Structure formats: structure tokens, C-alpha cells
Amino acid sequence: MAKSTDWLPRARTGVLAMCLSWILYLTAARRTSWGIPDAECAELETLCSAAQVILQKAQNDAERTHVVTVECQEAFKVLEAKMRFFRDRYFKIPPLSEGDWVALGFRPKDTRPSPAPAPEGVPSASLSYTGGPHAMTLHLGPLAGTLELDPESEYGYAIYAGIMPQGGATLEEAASDKRYLMKVPADGKGLQHYRFTRRSKEKLVFDAEDAGKTVYVCCRYENRKGEAGQWGPVASAVIP
């Protein structure tokens, strides 16, 4: 999908993945240090759990009704509002370190007065199976034979991903929340932004209903200002 200035993922599965990563990262020590009341974290967990449950119903043909669809929209509206509240109220630097900020799924804040050069390097991406259900590991690194990396320019990876049913998505599937692919992507332009990372490995977890479909992943480097470089090659694998 096209890059958005909004930090929240567009896909509901992406919203849940980000929220769950927050919940895991907000240890008791961090909650105390960052001044986050336990009641606020409990409410975030409750809203996240409710959104998970109703999304599963909305994705199940046997359970999906107009009422369920409306309830799903409302559950995510409330959850996203709570996540925006958390970011604006508690996720500020300081007391967060830059590492905390990136671990929460945000792009690093550029605090340097000098402009970072635009990325010139090209990243590679490959997928391997983790052995777990509906999960894979994404491996990231510089493409062989490309320019030597500048840590200011090639600061991290912007990951884009999309899922294609066998034979390509129907118009209805392509217009759904998951935006299933109708054809094999040539680069990352038709994929949805997944997240920014500085790690060389990222675990990707998929919904059970997507097992047997093919996931396509493409990455590009970003500098500290969020300026992007060239697309790397597209990686693909069948979701277990």
C-alpha cells in the first residue's frame, strides 16, 4: 500500500500486531518509569482482545453478519483511539529512548540539524519457515554487490507486504480490509506498509485463514527523516 504519514497500520491485522507488541513491551518497570497507570494498560489489553475476537468473526463466512461487521468497525475505532491516546500521552522522548521508540513500531525521530543523505543502497529480503503455525521469519540485509551502506542514509528498513490467494484475488477480496493481491507484484508499490525496523530479522505471523496463500514482501531503505531509497527484490513464500 502507499506510504502514509499516519503511523497506524491501515490493515486491521497490522493494528492488532502493533498493539500486541506494545502490550508485551510494557513491562511493569517500563509502566512505572513512563508513568502509565496499570488501569490504562488493562483497558488497552481488553480493547485489543475484544478487537481480536470480533475480527475473527468478521473474517469467518459462517459468523459474518451486518451486525458483526458494524461491531468490528466500532471495536477497531475504539482501539485505535486508545492507541493514539497512548502515543500522545505516554510514548514521548524522554523518558523513552530511541530504541524504545523504534521497538514500539515508530520511525526514529530525527533530532540532527544536518540533513541525512537519501538512501542509495538496495536491501534484500528472504523468508524462512519458523516451524510455528502460520508464521515465518523475514531476513533483511544489503543486496549483494550494492554500494557500501551509510548508517545515516540506510538507517533502517521499510517493510511492505501483501497476500495473494491462489490464482489471484477477486475484486471483492481486493477491496476487503486485507487488500488481497490480484496479481504478482513487480515491486513494493502495490503492497501495504507493514512496519519500519532496524533489525535484520522480523517474525511475520498470519491469520489461520491465510494458510496456503502466498505472501509477497518487498523492502527499501529509509534514512532518519523517513526518505526512502530504491525497492529491493520481491520475496515470496506460501503461508504455512
mmCIF file of C-alpha atoms in Angstrom:
data_model
loop_
_atom_site.group_PDB
_atom_site.id
_atom_site.type_symbol
_atom_site.label_atom_id
_atom_site.label_comp_id
_atom_site.label_asym_id
_atom_site.label_seq_id
_atom_site.Cartn_x
_atom_site.Cartn_y
_atom_site.Cartn_z
ATOM 1 C CA MET A 1 0.000 0.000 0.000
ATOM 2 C CA ALA A 2 1.105 3.593 -0.459
ATOM 3 C CA LYS A 3 3.160 5.068 2.321
ATOM 4 C CA SER A 4 1.055 7.050 4.755
ATOM 5 C CA THR A 5 2.003 9.909 7.023
ATOM 6 C CA ASP A 6 -0.159 8.243 9.685
ATOM 7 C CA TRP A 7 1.762 5.888 11.973
ATOM 8 C CA LEU A 8 -1.104 3.421 12.436
ATOM 9 C CA PRO A 9 -1.153 0.472 10.002
ATOM 10 C CA ARG A 10 -4.093 0.532 7.609
ATOM 11 C CA ALA A 11 -4.834 -3.183 7.854
ATOM 12 C CA ARG A 12 -6.643 -4.327 10.978
ATOM 13 C CA THR A 13 -4.262 -7.249 11.409
ATOM 14 C CA GLY A 14 -1.420 -4.716 11.413
ATOM 15 C CA VAL A 15 -3.159 -2.637 14.085
ATOM 16 C CA LEU A 16 -3.525 -5.734 16.258
ATOM 17 C CA ALA A 17 0.101 -6.742 15.698
ATOM 18 C CA MET A 18 1.300 -3.285 16.775
ATOM 19 C CA CYS A 19 -0.974 -3.224 19.826
ATOM 20 C CA LEU A 20 0.114 -6.697 20.922
ATOM 21 C CA SER A 21 3.761 -5.679 20.599
ATOM 22 C CA TRP A 22 3.031 -2.683 22.854
ATOM 23 C CA ILE A 23 1.377 -4.897 25.455
ATOM 24 C CA LEU A 24 4.374 -7.240 25.526
ATOM 25 C CA TYR A 25 6.842 -4.344 25.683
ATOM 26 C CA LEU A 26 5.056 -2.521 28.504
ATOM 27 C CA THR A 27 6.629 -4.406 31.395
ATOM 28 C CA ALA A 28 5.928 -3.347 34.959
ATOM 29 C CA ALA A 29 9.254 -1.499 35.074
ATOM 30 C CA ARG A 30 8.508 0.467 31.898
ATOM 31 C CA ARG A 31 4.970 1.301 33.022
ATOM 32 C CA THR A 32 6.375 2.735 36.245
ATOM 33 C CA SER A 33 9.197 4.616 34.520
ATOM 34 C CA TRP A 34 6.918 6.090 31.853
ATOM 35 C CA GLY A 35 4.100 6.936 34.276
ATOM 36 C CA ILE A 36 1.483 4.638 32.728
ATOM 37 C CA PRO A 37 -1.222 3.530 35.203
ATOM 38 C CA ASP A 38 -1.904 -0.202 35.344
ATOM 39 C CA ALA A 39 -5.592 0.527 34.715
ATOM 40 C CA GLU A 40 -4.736 2.132 31.371
ATOM 41 C CA CYS A 41 -2.733 -0.924 30.296
ATOM 42 C CA ALA A 42 -5.531 -3.217 31.410
ATOM 43 C CA GLU A 43 -8.014 -1.246 29.320
ATOM 44 C CA LEU A 44 -5.711 -1.406 26.290
ATOM 45 C CA GLU A 45 -5.447 -5.194 26.674
ATOM 46 C CA THR A 46 -9.237 -5.505 26.999
ATOM 47 C CA LEU A 47 -9.867 -3.447 23.867
ATOM 48 C CA CYS A 48 -7.218 -5.371 21.942
ATOM 49 C CA SER A 49 -8.717 -8.717 22.980
ATOM 50 C CA ALA A 50 -12.212 -7.593 22.022
ATOM 51 C CA ALA A 51 -10.982 -6.426 18.605
ATOM 52 C CA GLN A 52 -9.262 -9.784 18.029
ATOM 53 C CA VAL A 53 -12.426 -11.742 18.830
ATOM 54 C CA ILE A 54 -14.761 -9.682 16.656
ATOM 55 C CA LEU A 55 -12.263 -9.628 13.765
ATOM 56 C CA GLN A 56 -12.177 -13.438 13.777
ATOM 57 C CA LYS A 57 -15.966 -13.454 13.489
ATOM 58 C CA ALA A 58 -15.904 -10.861 10.709
ATOM 59 C CA GLN A 59 -13.428 -13.000 8.755
ATOM 60 C CA ASN A 60 -15.498 -16.173 9.171
ATOM 61 C CA ASP A 61 -18.145 -16.575 6.467
ATOM 62 C CA ALA A 62 -20.319 -18.617 8.812
ATOM 63 C CA GLU A 63 -20.355 -15.922 11.510
ATOM 64 C CA ARG A 64 -20.113 -12.711 9.498
ATOM 65 C CA THR A 65 -23.308 -10.652 9.516
ATOM 66 C CA HIS A 66 -24.080 -6.965 9.070
ATOM 67 C CA VAL A 67 -24.176 -6.604 12.861
ATOM 68 C CA VAL A 68 -20.773 -8.280 13.231
ATOM 69 C CA THR A 69 -19.302 -6.028 10.528
ATOM 70 C CA VAL A 70 -20.550 -2.902 12.316
ATOM 71 C CA GLU A 71 -19.324 -4.203 15.681
ATOM 72 C CA CYS A 72 -15.897 -4.886 14.157
ATOM 73 C CA GLN A 73 -15.679 -1.361 12.756
ATOM 74 C CA GLU A 74 -16.618 0.100 16.140
ATOM 75 C CA ALA A 75 -14.185 -2.139 18.079
ATOM 76 C CA PHE A 76 -11.270 -1.000 15.935
ATOM 77 C CA LYS A 77 -12.366 2.623 16.071
ATOM 78 C CA VAL A 78 -12.230 2.491 19.885
ATOM 79 C CA LEU A 79 -8.954 0.531 19.932
ATOM 80 C CA GLU A 80 -7.231 2.906 17.520
ATOM 81 C CA ALA A 81 -8.412 5.909 19.562
ATOM 82 C CA LYS A 82 -6.894 4.314 22.667
ATOM 83 C CA MET A 83 -3.629 3.643 20.847
ATOM 84 C CA ARG A 84 -3.464 7.268 19.703
ATOM 85 C CA PHE A 85 -4.062 8.328 23.305
ATOM 86 C CA PHE A 86 -1.200 6.106 24.492
ATOM 87 C CA ARG A 87 1.182 7.502 21.897
ATOM 88 C CA ASP A 88 0.322 11.126 22.606
ATOM 89 C CA ARG A 89 0.150 10.773 26.396
ATOM 90 C CA TYR A 90 2.838 8.238 27.291
ATOM 91 C CA PHE A 91 5.138 7.477 24.356
ATOM 92 C CA LYS A 92 7.281 10.569 24.305
ATOM 93 C CA ILE A 93 11.067 11.006 24.246
ATOM 94 C CA PRO A 94 12.242 11.346 27.007
ATOM 95 C CA PRO A 95 11.787 9.206 29.119
ATOM 96 C CA LEU A 96 11.686 6.802 26.172
ATOM 97 C CA SER A 97 14.980 6.076 24.462
ATOM 98 C CA GLU A 98 15.231 5.981 20.694
ATOM 99 C CA GLY A 99 15.461 2.193 20.975
ATOM 100 C CA ASP A 100 12.143 2.143 22.854
ATOM 101 C CA TRP A 101 10.551 4.343 20.201
ATOM 102 C CA VAL A 102 11.621 2.059 17.360
ATOM 103 C CA ALA A 103 10.690 -1.101 19.308
ATOM 104 C CA LEU A 104 7.147 0.255 19.611
ATOM 105 C CA GLY A 105 6.935 0.364 15.821
ATOM 106 C CA PHE A 106 7.592 4.057 15.168
ATOM 107 C CA ARG A 107 10.102 5.628 12.834
ATOM 108 C CA PRO A 108 13.001 7.232 14.684
ATOM 109 C CA LYS A 109 12.697 10.927 15.408
ATOM 110 C CA ASP A 110 15.263 12.982 13.543
ATOM 111 C CA THR A 111 16.973 15.235 16.095
ATOM 112 C CA ARG A 112 20.019 16.066 13.996
ATOM 113 C CA PRO A 113 20.241 19.501 12.373
ATOM 114 C CA SER A 114 22.188 18.288 9.345
ATOM 115 C CA PRO A 115 20.188 16.602 6.588
ATOM 116 C CA ALA A 116 20.645 12.861 6.217
ATOM 117 C CA PRO A 117 21.523 11.815 2.670
ATOM 118 C CA ALA A 118 18.898 9.955 0.687
ATOM 119 C CA PRO A 119 19.398 6.160 0.708
ATOM 120 C CA GLU A 120 21.420 4.815 -2.194
ATOM 121 C CA GLY A 121 21.712 1.189 -1.086
ATOM 122 C CA VAL A 122 19.323 -1.584 -2.074
ATOM 123 C CA PRO A 123 18.125 -4.143 0.502
ATOM 124 C CA SER A 124 17.450 -7.839 0.048
ATOM 125 C CA ALA A 125 14.674 -9.814 1.720
ATOM 126 C CA SER A 126 14.144 -13.545 2.119
ATOM 127 C CA LEU A 127 11.639 -15.685 4.010
ATOM 128 C CA SER A 128 12.137 -18.849 6.028
ATOM 129 C CA TYR A 129 9.749 -21.045 7.988
ATOM 130 C CA THR A 130 9.913 -20.864 11.773
ATOM 131 C CA GLY A 131 8.234 -24.175 12.443
ATOM 132 C CA GLY A 132 5.329 -22.415 14.143
ATOM 133 C CA PRO A 133 1.782 -22.296 12.757
ATOM 134 C CA HIS A 134 1.142 -19.559 10.194
ATOM 135 C CA ALA A 135 4.479 -17.865 10.893
ATOM 136 C CA MET A 136 7.691 -17.045 9.026
ATOM 137 C CA THR A 137 10.912 -15.163 9.595
ATOM 138 C CA LEU A 138 11.834 -12.270 7.320
ATOM 139 C CA HIS A 139 15.595 -11.873 6.834
ATOM 140 C CA LEU A 140 16.882 -8.430 5.845
ATOM 141 C CA GLY A 141 20.259 -7.181 4.668
ATOM 142 C CA PRO A 142 22.092 -5.372 1.872
ATOM 143 C CA LEU A 143 21.722 -6.743 -1.633
ATOM 144 C CA ALA A 144 24.917 -8.464 -2.743
ATOM 145 C CA GLY A 145 27.113 -6.260 -4.915
ATOM 146 C CA THR A 146 25.427 -2.978 -3.941
ATOM 147 C CA LEU A 147 27.044 0.143 -2.542
ATOM 148 C CA GLU A 148 28.630 0.231 0.897
ATOM 149 C CA LEU A 149 25.993 1.328 3.391
ATOM 150 C CA ASP A 150 25.970 4.676 5.164
ATOM 151 C CA PRO A 151 24.446 4.282 8.664
ATOM 152 C CA GLU A 152 22.869 7.727 8.360
ATOM 153 C CA SER A 153 21.438 7.090 4.912
ATOM 154 C CA GLU A 154 20.472 3.406 5.155
ATOM 155 C CA TYR A 155 19.186 3.849 8.702
ATOM 156 C CA GLY A 156 16.537 1.104 8.629
ATOM 157 C CA TYR A 157 14.139 -0.942 6.543
ATOM 158 C CA ALA A 158 10.622 -0.044 5.473
ATOM 159 C CA ILE A 159 8.786 -3.354 5.027
ATOM 160 C CA TYR A 160 5.846 -3.751 2.646
ATOM 161 C CA ALA A 161 3.778 -6.917 2.315
ATOM 162 C CA GLY A 162 0.726 -8.358 0.606
ATOM 163 C CA ILE A 163 -1.081 -11.693 0.384
ATOM 164 C CA MET A 164 -2.410 -13.299 -2.791
ATOM 165 C CA PRO A 165 -4.916 -16.172 -2.913
ATOM 166 C CA GLN A 166 -4.220 -18.935 -5.391
ATOM 167 C CA GLY A 167 -4.907 -17.595 -8.883
ATOM 168 C CA GLY A 168 -5.217 -14.002 -7.661
ATOM 169 C CA ALA A 169 -7.845 -12.147 -5.629
ATOM 170 C CA THR A 170 -11.347 -11.375 -6.816
ATOM 171 C CA LEU A 171 -12.479 -7.754 -6.892
ATOM 172 C CA GLU A 172 -14.304 -8.322 -3.607
ATOM 173 C CA GLU A 173 -11.209 -9.804 -1.956
ATOM 174 C CA ALA A 174 -9.034 -6.970 -3.276
ATOM 175 C CA ALA A 175 -11.438 -4.410 -1.795
ATOM 176 C CA SER A 176 -11.557 -6.145 1.606
ATOM 177 C CA ASP A 177 -9.726 -4.941 4.695
ATOM 178 C CA LYS A 178 -6.770 -7.178 3.864
ATOM 179 C CA ARG A 179 -6.500 -5.862 0.296
ATOM 180 C CA TYR A 180 -5.587 -9.233 -1.166
ATOM 181 C CA LEU A 181 -3.452 -9.066 -4.306
ATOM 182 C CA MET A 182 -4.929 -9.720 -7.726
ATOM 183 C CA LYS A 183 -1.552 -10.343 -9.376
ATOM 184 C CA VAL A 184 2.093 -10.917 -8.513
ATOM 185 C CA PRO A 185 3.713 -7.574 -7.571
ATOM 186 C CA ALA A 186 6.746 -6.353 -9.506
ATOM 187 C CA ASP A 187 7.937 -4.248 -6.552
ATOM 188 C CA GLY A 188 6.577 -2.798 -3.334
ATOM 189 C CA LYS A 189 4.276 -0.170 -4.861
ATOM 190 C CA GLY A 190 1.169 -2.327 -4.671
ATOM 191 C CA LEU A 191 1.908 -3.707 -1.204
ATOM 192 C CA GLN A 192 0.781 -2.453 2.185
ATOM 193 C CA HIS A 193 3.246 -0.831 4.559
ATOM 194 C CA TYR A 194 3.913 -3.329 7.350
ATOM 195 C CA ARG A 195 6.405 -1.602 9.614
ATOM 196 C CA PHE A 196 9.794 0.093 9.945
ATOM 197 C CA THR A 197 12.604 -1.831 11.584
ATOM 198 C CA ARG A 198 16.326 -1.672 12.152
ATOM 199 C CA ARG A 199 16.553 -5.379 12.897
ATOM 200 C CA SER A 200 17.882 -7.934 10.435
ATOM 201 C CA LYS A 201 15.112 -10.401 11.325
ATOM 202 C CA GLU A 202 11.381 -9.899 11.782
ATOM 203 C CA LYS A 203 8.811 -12.536 12.672
ATOM 204 C CA LEU A 204 5.699 -12.435 10.500
ATOM 205 C CA VAL A 205 2.522 -14.026 11.885
ATOM 206 C CA PHE A 206 -0.524 -14.591 9.689
ATOM 207 C CA ASP A 207 -4.174 -15.423 10.248
ATOM 208 C CA ALA A 208 -5.137 -19.083 10.020
ATOM 209 C CA GLU A 209 -7.470 -18.309 7.106
ATOM 210 C CA ASP A 210 -4.459 -17.218 5.021
ATOM 211 C CA ALA A 211 -2.685 -20.582 5.194
ATOM 212 C CA GLY A 212 -1.958 -21.805 1.672
ATOM 213 C CA LYS A 213 -1.969 -18.298 0.218
ATOM 214 C CA THR A 214 1.259 -16.632 -0.937
ATOM 215 C CA VAL A 215 2.802 -13.669 0.883
ATOM 216 C CA TYR A 216 4.929 -11.177 -1.032
ATOM 217 C CA VAL A 217 7.396 -8.921 0.784
ATOM 218 C CA CYS A 218 9.460 -6.032 -0.540
ATOM 219 C CA CYS A 219 11.677 -3.593 1.353
ATOM 220 C CA ARG A 220 13.564 -0.368 0.841
ATOM 221 C CA TYR A 221 15.963 1.583 2.986
ATOM 222 C CA GLU A 222 14.910 4.745 4.790
ATOM 223 C CA ASN A 223 17.108 7.421 6.312
ATOM 224 C CA ARG A 224 16.446 9.131 9.647
ATOM 225 C CA LYS A 225 13.970 11.511 8.015
ATOM 226 C CA GLY A 226 11.885 8.720 6.516
ATOM 227 C CA GLU A 227 13.124 9.340 2.968
ATOM 228 C CA ALA A 228 13.069 6.090 1.011
ATOM 229 C CA GLY A 229 15.512 4.542 -1.428
ATOM 230 C CA GLN A 230 15.083 2.006 -4.218
ATOM 231 C CA TRP A 231 12.923 -1.086 -3.945
ATOM 232 C CA GLY A 232 14.750 -4.336 -3.347
ATOM 233 C CA PRO A 233 13.723 -7.623 -4.974
ATOM 234 C CA VAL A 234 10.345 -9.107 -4.031
ATOM 235 C CA ALA A 235 10.471 -12.181 -1.781
ATOM 236 C CA SER A 236 7.600 -14.670 -1.607
ATOM 237 C CA ALA A 237 6.574 -17.856 0.166
ATOM 238 C CA VAL A 238 3.453 -19.928 0.788
ATOM 239 C CA ILE A 239 1.981 -19.245 4.214
ATOM 240 C CA PRO A 240 2.071 -22.417 6.354
#
